[in-house]
Amino acid sequence: MGPSRARRDEDKEARRRELLDAARALFEATSFAEVKMADVAARTRLAKGTVFLYFPTKEALFLALLDDLLTAWFAKLNGQLAGGDGAWTAEALARTVAASLEGEETFTRLLALMQTVLEQNVTVEQTRRFKERVLVAMGATAVLLQQRLPFLTAEDAGQLIRHVHALMTGLRQMADIAPVAREVLTLPHMAPLRVDFTAELTAAITTLLRGLQAR
Amino acid sequence: MGPSRARRDEDKEARRRELLDAARALFEATSFAEVKMADVAARTRLAKGTVFLYFPTKEALFLALLDDLLTAWFAKLNGQLAGGDGAWTAEALARTVAASLEGEETFTRLLALMQTVLEQNVTVEQTRRFKERVLVAMGATAVLLQQRLPFLTAEDAGQLIRHVHALMTGLRQMADIAPVAREVLTLPHMAPLRVDFTAELTAAITTLLRGLQAR
DNA sequence: GAGTTAAGTGACCCCTGGTCATTCGTCAAG
DNA sequence: CTTGACGAATGACCAGGGGTCACTTAACTC
């Protein structure tokens, strides 16, 4: 007697969620490469083949997960940006962005994998849907940024978001390293290579904003 | 009759170079995942097993390649920073850094893979040697940066280098995308997601420096 | 020329993503 | 309640790529 079969659309959606949750839990404990599709299946008490009924490839599974996390993060950030009103200081804004990423390690780790791994083995359609969603959320963020930082032009706002994205992925990779690298960086003189994600991101965004303001 | 055997250390070093060159050529044409160790072997007219006499894992091979490219790039950059004298403008410095990366796509692509892929399946010793080298080159760059930009503190210089590193890897990933993503980004309204590596890096570094100067 | 060393070889192993013929749970019609 | 049909779930199987190792043989020494 296997698991109940998902025949209605809502049941299928629920099963899809279970798979995403399993993938997430496994990814949080290890790394993309170490998560096996067989593990994802086992965690949901399904057969491996079943996982592939819901996601055509491993990359598609994780891109779908990233899609969810990204949507959630943008909603959170945009909510906080819309919250207060009037102009903000560069530092206040930088802190808000950095704070919105606290506890979102999974999101930034996946984001860092997006171009190099996740979009490698995925359909054009899935990529398009994903990027379409990013575009919408980004647009909303750009508008909010201009409200909070009057010195920003529309073009500035777009560029700023791209630069923050680059910093997020770059810093996450530097902060969230393989065990081997972690061991090496423990050495005292390696301090200049150690990265505190939140602190560095806050500093970098603050500096970027001050640079735009000073122009 | 196989290939001549490398018995002297210099012959082994030459063979090692051949393997690195082959790996580089294949990587430039495709991607890390698409380069097969069997291809590297074929390109050097050696057997697959032989490649593993020189590099214990695929990741070790590419980390060694990155090691070379990184050393070469830092030498080039430091040379240019040492070239002129007196103080530079923020923009001049940003342009110098960005220009030093022109034609170094292979280097930045590998750099972007460093933490997420290359350091995953490599010995502590190789990682340590690699990071030790980074540390030395970074130190030299920090000193030169302070000479060119009098408003930088020593701490600023270190942080700036980390932020530029993050921007380099982040922007490279955004600019250098999978064919599927490239197709999607061709759509006109996707413009805000398209990234010109050199232009964006120049802009970001300029802004960062202005921000530090304005403080 | 014989002996010794170790570079080179490639058949083989193993693991993991992905497939598909088959099984069987679920539901609607009679 | 029984039956037929649909299609969700299964897991044995396949493909192919990283990595191994017993064996071969080039190259050097005496």
PDB file of N, CA, C and O in Angstrom, chain A residues 81 87-90 93 97 141-161 163-164 205-215, chain B residues 207:
ATOM      1  N   LEU A  81       9.956  48.403   2.818  1.00  0.00           N
ATOM      2  CA  LEU A  81      10.255  49.672   2.152  1.00  0.00           C
ATOM      3  C   LEU A  81       9.005  50.549   2.093  1.00  0.00           C
ATOM      4  O   LEU A  81       9.084  51.774   2.169  1.00  0.00           O
ATOM      5  N   ALA A  87      11.813  60.335   3.324  1.00  0.00           N
ATOM      6  CA  ALA A  87      13.140  59.928   2.866  1.00  0.00           C
ATOM      7  C   ALA A  87      13.886  59.182   3.968  1.00  0.00           C
ATOM      8  O   ALA A  87      13.666  59.426   5.159  1.00  0.00           O
ATOM      9  N   TRP A  88      14.749  58.261   3.563  1.00  0.00           N
ATOM     10  CA  TRP A  88      15.574  57.520   4.503  1.00  0.00           C
ATOM     11  C   TRP A  88      17.041  57.876   4.279  1.00  0.00           C
ATOM     12  O   TRP A  88      17.426  58.320   3.194  1.00  0.00           O
ATOM     13  N   THR A  89      17.855  57.596   5.294  1.00  0.00           N
ATOM     14  CA  THR A  89      19.293  57.758   5.085  1.00  0.00           C
ATOM     15  C   THR A  89      19.826  56.540   4.358  1.00  0.00           C
ATOM     16  O   THR A  89      19.186  55.480   4.339  1.00  0.00           O
ATOM     17  N   ALA A  90      21.008  56.721   3.769  1.00  0.00           N
ATOM     18  CA  ALA A  90      21.657  55.613   3.076  1.00  0.00           C
ATOM     19  C   ALA A  90      21.810  54.422   4.011  1.00  0.00           C
ATOM     20  O   ALA A  90      21.510  53.285   3.648  1.00  0.00           O
ATOM     21  N   LEU A  93      18.600  52.514   4.851  1.00  0.00           N
ATOM     22  CA  LEU A  93      18.153  51.653   3.765  1.00  0.00           C
ATOM     23  C   LEU A  93      19.027  50.402   3.656  1.00  0.00           C
ATOM     24  O   LEU A  93      18.520  49.285   3.492  1.00  0.00           O
ATOM     25  N   VAL A  97      17.753  46.439   3.933  1.00  0.00           N
ATOM     26  CA  VAL A  97      17.990  45.384   2.946  1.00  0.00           C
ATOM     27  C   VAL A  97      18.735  44.224   3.585  1.00  0.00           C
ATOM     28  O   VAL A  97      18.328  43.059   3.465  1.00  0.00           O
ATOM     29  N   THR A 141      10.294  47.263  -6.419  1.00  0.00           N
ATOM     30  CA  THR A 141      11.367  47.696  -5.523  1.00  0.00           C
ATOM     31  C   THR A 141      11.989  49.004  -6.019  1.00  0.00           C
ATOM     32  O   THR A 141      12.276  49.906  -5.221  1.00  0.00           O
ATOM     33  N   ALA A 142      12.186  49.099  -7.310  1.00  0.00           N
ATOM     34  CA  ALA A 142      12.794  50.308  -7.871  1.00  0.00           C
ATOM     35  C   ALA A 142      11.965  51.539  -7.537  1.00  0.00           C
ATOM     36  O   ALA A 142      12.500  52.583  -7.123  1.00  0.00           O
ATOM     37  N   VAL A 143      10.653  51.417  -7.675  1.00  0.00           N
ATOM     38  CA  VAL A 143       9.772  52.548  -7.372  1.00  0.00           C
ATOM     39  C   VAL A 143       9.898  52.941  -5.896  1.00  0.00           C
ATOM     40  O   VAL A 143      10.042  54.115  -5.541  1.00  0.00           O
ATOM     41  N   LEU A 144       9.875  51.916  -5.026  1.00  0.00           N
ATOM     42  CA  LEU A 144       9.976  52.186  -3.590  1.00  0.00           C
ATOM     43  C   LEU A 144      11.314  52.827  -3.236  1.00  0.00           C
ATOM     44  O   LEU A 144      11.390  53.722  -2.382  1.00  0.00           O
ATOM     45  N   LEU A 145      12.361  52.347  -3.878  1.00  0.00           N
ATOM     46  CA  LEU A 145      13.688  52.914  -3.600  1.00  0.00           C
ATOM     47  C   LEU A 145      13.706  54.398  -3.927  1.00  0.00           C
ATOM     48  O   LEU A 145      14.270  55.209  -3.178  1.00  0.00           O
ATOM     49  N   GLN A 146      13.097  54.731  -5.041  1.00  0.00           N
ATOM     50  CA  GLN A 146      13.095  56.150  -5.421  1.00  0.00           C
ATOM     51  C   GLN A 146      12.296  57.002  -4.434  1.00  0.00           C
ATOM     52  O   GLN A 146      12.613  58.166  -4.210  1.00  0.00           O
ATOM     53  N   GLN A 147      11.273  56.385  -3.838  1.00  0.00           N
ATOM     54  CA  GLN A 147      10.512  57.136  -2.831  1.00  0.00           C
ATOM     55  C   GLN A 147      11.352  57.376  -1.577  1.00  0.00           C
ATOM     56  O   GLN A 147      11.313  58.446  -0.973  1.00  0.00           O
ATOM     57  N   ARG A 148      12.107  56.384  -1.185  1.00  0.00           N
ATOM     58  CA  ARG A 148      12.888  56.485   0.050  1.00  0.00           C
ATOM     59  C   ARG A 148      14.166  57.296  -0.132  1.00  0.00           C
ATOM     60  O   ARG A 148      14.711  57.826   0.829  1.00  0.00           O
ATOM     61  N   LEU A 149      14.679  57.313  -1.351  1.00  0.00           N
ATOM     62  CA  LEU A 149      15.952  57.982  -1.633  1.00  0.00           C
ATOM     63  C   LEU A 149      15.754  58.948  -2.797  1.00  0.00           C
ATOM     64  O   LEU A 149      15.964  58.595  -3.949  1.00  0.00           O
ATOM     65  N   PRO A 150      15.365  60.164  -2.492  1.00  0.00           N
ATOM     66  CA  PRO A 150      14.958  61.115  -3.526  1.00  0.00           C
ATOM     67  C   PRO A 150      16.049  61.408  -4.556  1.00  0.00           C
ATOM     68  O   PRO A 150      15.741  61.800  -5.678  1.00  0.00           O
ATOM     69  N   PHE A 151      17.303  61.181  -4.176  1.00  0.00           N
ATOM     70  CA  PHE A 151      18.379  61.510  -5.105  1.00  0.00           C
ATOM     71  C   PHE A 151      18.570  60.464  -6.197  1.00  0.00           C
ATOM     72  O   PHE A 151      19.381  60.643  -7.100  1.00  0.00           O
ATOM     73  N   LEU A 152      17.815  59.365  -6.132  1.00  0.00           N
ATOM     74  CA  LEU A 152      17.948  58.296  -7.129  1.00  0.00           C
ATOM     75  C   LEU A 152      17.128  58.588  -8.385  1.00  0.00           C
ATOM     76  O   LEU A 152      15.938  58.874  -8.294  1.00  0.00           O
ATOM     77  N   THR A 153      17.763  58.472  -9.552  1.00  0.00           N
ATOM     78  CA  THR A 153      17.001  58.487 -10.797  1.00  0.00           C
ATOM     79  C   THR A 153      16.467  57.077 -11.036  1.00  0.00           C
ATOM     80  O   THR A 153      16.877  56.127 -10.360  1.00  0.00           O
ATOM     81  N   ALA A 154      15.568  56.957 -11.995  1.00  0.00           N
ATOM     82  CA  ALA A 154      15.024  55.633 -12.309  1.00  0.00           C
ATOM     83  C   ALA A 154      16.143  54.698 -12.749  1.00  0.00           C
ATOM     84  O   ALA A 154      16.179  53.520 -12.367  1.00  0.00           O
ATOM     85  N   GLU A 155      17.054  55.235 -13.522  1.00  0.00           N
ATOM     86  CA  GLU A 155      18.163  54.414 -14.007  1.00  0.00           C
ATOM     87  C   GLU A 155      19.053  53.971 -12.849  1.00  0.00           C
ATOM     88  O   GLU A 155      19.462  52.815 -12.761  1.00  0.00           O
ATOM     89  N   ASP A 156      19.342  54.911 -11.947  1.00  0.00           N
ATOM     90  CA  ASP A 156      20.097  54.580 -10.726  1.00  0.00           C
ATOM     91  C   ASP A 156      19.482  53.398 -10.008  1.00  0.00           C
ATOM     92  O   ASP A 156      20.178  52.470  -9.591  1.00  0.00           O
ATOM     93  N   ALA A 157      18.169  53.471  -9.836  1.00  0.00           N
ATOM     94  CA  ALA A 157      17.481  52.447  -9.043  1.00  0.00           C
ATOM     95  C   ALA A 157      17.683  51.066  -9.664  1.00  0.00           C
ATOM     96  O   ALA A 157      18.003  50.104  -8.967  1.00  0.00           O
ATOM     97  N   GLY A 158      17.521  50.990 -10.981  1.00  0.00           N
ATOM     98  CA  GLY A 158      17.719  49.712 -11.659  1.00  0.00           C
ATOM     99  C   GLY A 158      19.140  49.206 -11.493  1.00  0.00           C
ATOM    100  O   GLY A 158      19.366  48.032 -11.170  1.00  0.00           O
ATOM    101  N   GLN A 159      20.084  50.106 -11.718  1.00  0.00           N
ATOM    102  CA  GLN A 159      21.487  49.714 -11.608  1.00  0.00           C
ATOM    103  C   GLN A 159      21.813  49.298 -10.170  1.00  0.00           C
ATOM    104  O   GLN A 159      22.506  48.303  -9.946  1.00  0.00           O
ATOM    105  N   LEU A 160      21.281  50.057  -9.228  1.00  0.00           N
ATOM    106  CA  LEU A 160      21.534  49.743  -7.819  1.00  0.00           C
ATOM    107  C   LEU A 160      21.063  48.327  -7.491  1.00  0.00           C
ATOM    108  O   LEU A 160      21.767  47.560  -6.834  1.00  0.00           O
ATOM    109  N   ILE A 161      19.876  47.991  -7.959  1.00  0.00           N
ATOM    110  CA  ILE A 161      19.358  46.651  -7.683  1.00  0.00           C
ATOM    111  C   ILE A 161      20.273  45.586  -8.284  1.00  0.00           C
ATOM    112  O   ILE A 161      20.569  44.573  -7.646  1.00  0.00           O
ATOM    113  N   HIS A 163      23.448  45.865  -8.830  1.00  0.00           N
ATOM    114  CA  HIS A 163      24.691  45.819  -8.048  1.00  0.00           C
ATOM    115  C   HIS A 163      24.484  45.137  -6.700  1.00  0.00           C
ATOM    116  O   HIS A 163      25.344  44.394  -6.231  1.00  0.00           O
ATOM    117  N   VAL A 164      23.339  45.397  -6.097  1.00  0.00           N
ATOM    118  CA  VAL A 164      23.052  44.725  -4.819  1.00  0.00           C
ATOM    119  C   VAL A 164      22.909  43.218  -5.046  1.00  0.00           C
ATOM    120  O   VAL A 164      23.417  42.411  -4.259  1.00  0.00           O
ATOM    121  N   ILE A 205      26.390  48.390   0.634  1.00  0.00           N
ATOM    122  CA  ILE A 205      25.226  49.140   0.140  1.00  0.00           C
ATOM    123  C   ILE A 205      25.275  50.589   0.631  1.00  0.00           C
ATOM    124  O   ILE A 205      25.000  51.522  -0.131  1.00  0.00           O
ATOM    125  N   THR A 206      25.627  50.752   1.892  1.00  0.00           N
ATOM    126  CA  THR A 206      25.751  52.116   2.416  1.00  0.00           C
ATOM    127  C   THR A 206      26.721  52.928   1.562  1.00  0.00           C
ATOM    128  O   THR A 206      26.434  54.062   1.154  1.00  0.00           O
ATOM    129  N   THR A 207      27.866  52.352   1.296  1.00  0.00           N
ATOM    130  CA  THR A 207      28.877  53.060   0.511  1.00  0.00           C
ATOM    131  C   THR A 207      28.374  53.368  -0.894  1.00  0.00           C
ATOM    132  O   THR A 207      28.580  54.475  -1.414  1.00  0.00           O
ATOM    133  N   LEU A 208      27.698  52.384  -1.501  1.00  0.00           N
ATOM    134  CA  LEU A 208      27.151  52.615  -2.840  1.00  0.00           C
ATOM    135  C   LEU A 208      26.191  53.800  -2.831  1.00  0.00           C
ATOM    136  O   LEU A 208      26.251  54.688  -3.689  1.00  0.00           O
ATOM    137  N   LEU A 209      25.314  53.821  -1.837  1.00  0.00           N
ATOM    138  CA  LEU A 209      24.306  54.886  -1.775  1.00  0.00           C
ATOM    139  C   LEU A 209      24.960  56.238  -1.540  1.00  0.00           C
ATOM    140  O   LEU A 209      24.597  57.240  -2.161  1.00  0.00           O
ATOM    141  N   ARG A 210      25.940  56.274  -0.657  1.00  0.00           N
ATOM    142  CA  ARG A 210      26.650  57.534  -0.408  1.00  0.00           C
ATOM    143  C   ARG A 210      27.333  58.018  -1.683  1.00  0.00           C
ATOM    144  O   ARG A 210      27.374  59.207  -1.963  1.00  0.00           O
ATOM    145  N   GLY A 211      27.845  57.055  -2.434  1.00  0.00           N
ATOM    146  CA  GLY A 211      28.495  57.419  -3.696  1.00  0.00           C
ATOM    147  C   GLY A 211      27.515  58.029  -4.678  1.00  0.00           C
ATOM    148  O   GLY A 211      27.832  59.007  -5.367  1.00  0.00           O
ATOM    149  N   LEU A 212      26.331  57.470  -4.737  1.00  0.00           N
ATOM    150  CA  LEU A 212      25.322  58.013  -5.655  1.00  0.00           C
ATOM    151  C   LEU A 212      24.859  59.394  -5.184  1.00  0.00           C
ATOM    152  O   LEU A 212      24.633  60.304  -5.988  1.00  0.00           O
ATOM    153  N   GLN A 213      24.746  59.531  -3.876  1.00  0.00           N
ATOM    154  CA  GLN A 213      24.285  60.790  -3.299  1.00  0.00           C
ATOM    155  C   GLN A 213      25.318  61.900  -3.514  1.00  0.00           C
ATOM    156  O   GLN A 213      24.958  63.045  -3.764  1.00  0.00           O
ATOM    157  N   ALA A 214      26.570  61.531  -3.429  1.00  0.00           N
ATOM    158  CA  ALA A 214      27.652  62.523  -3.482  1.00  0.00           C
ATOM    159  C   ALA A 214      27.886  63.069  -4.874  1.00  0.00           C
ATOM    160  O   ALA A 214      28.556  64.073  -5.063  1.00  0.00           O
ATOM    161  N   ARG A 215      27.290  62.404  -5.851  1.00  0.00           N
ATOM    162  CA  ARG A 215      27.607  62.717  -7.239  1.00  0.00           C
ATOM    163  C   ARG A 215      27.132  64.104  -7.658  1.00  0.00           C
ATOM    164  O   ARG A 215      26.124  64.576  -7.187  1.00  0.00           O
TER     165      ARG A 215
ATOM    166  N   THR B 207      31.248  54.184  -7.937  1.00  0.00           N
ATOM    167  CA  THR B 207      30.293  54.598  -6.904  1.00  0.00           C
ATOM    168  C   THR B 207      30.798  54.246  -5.508  1.00  0.00           C
ATOM    169  O   THR B 207      30.693  55.060  -4.582  1.00  0.00           O
TER     170      THR B 207
END
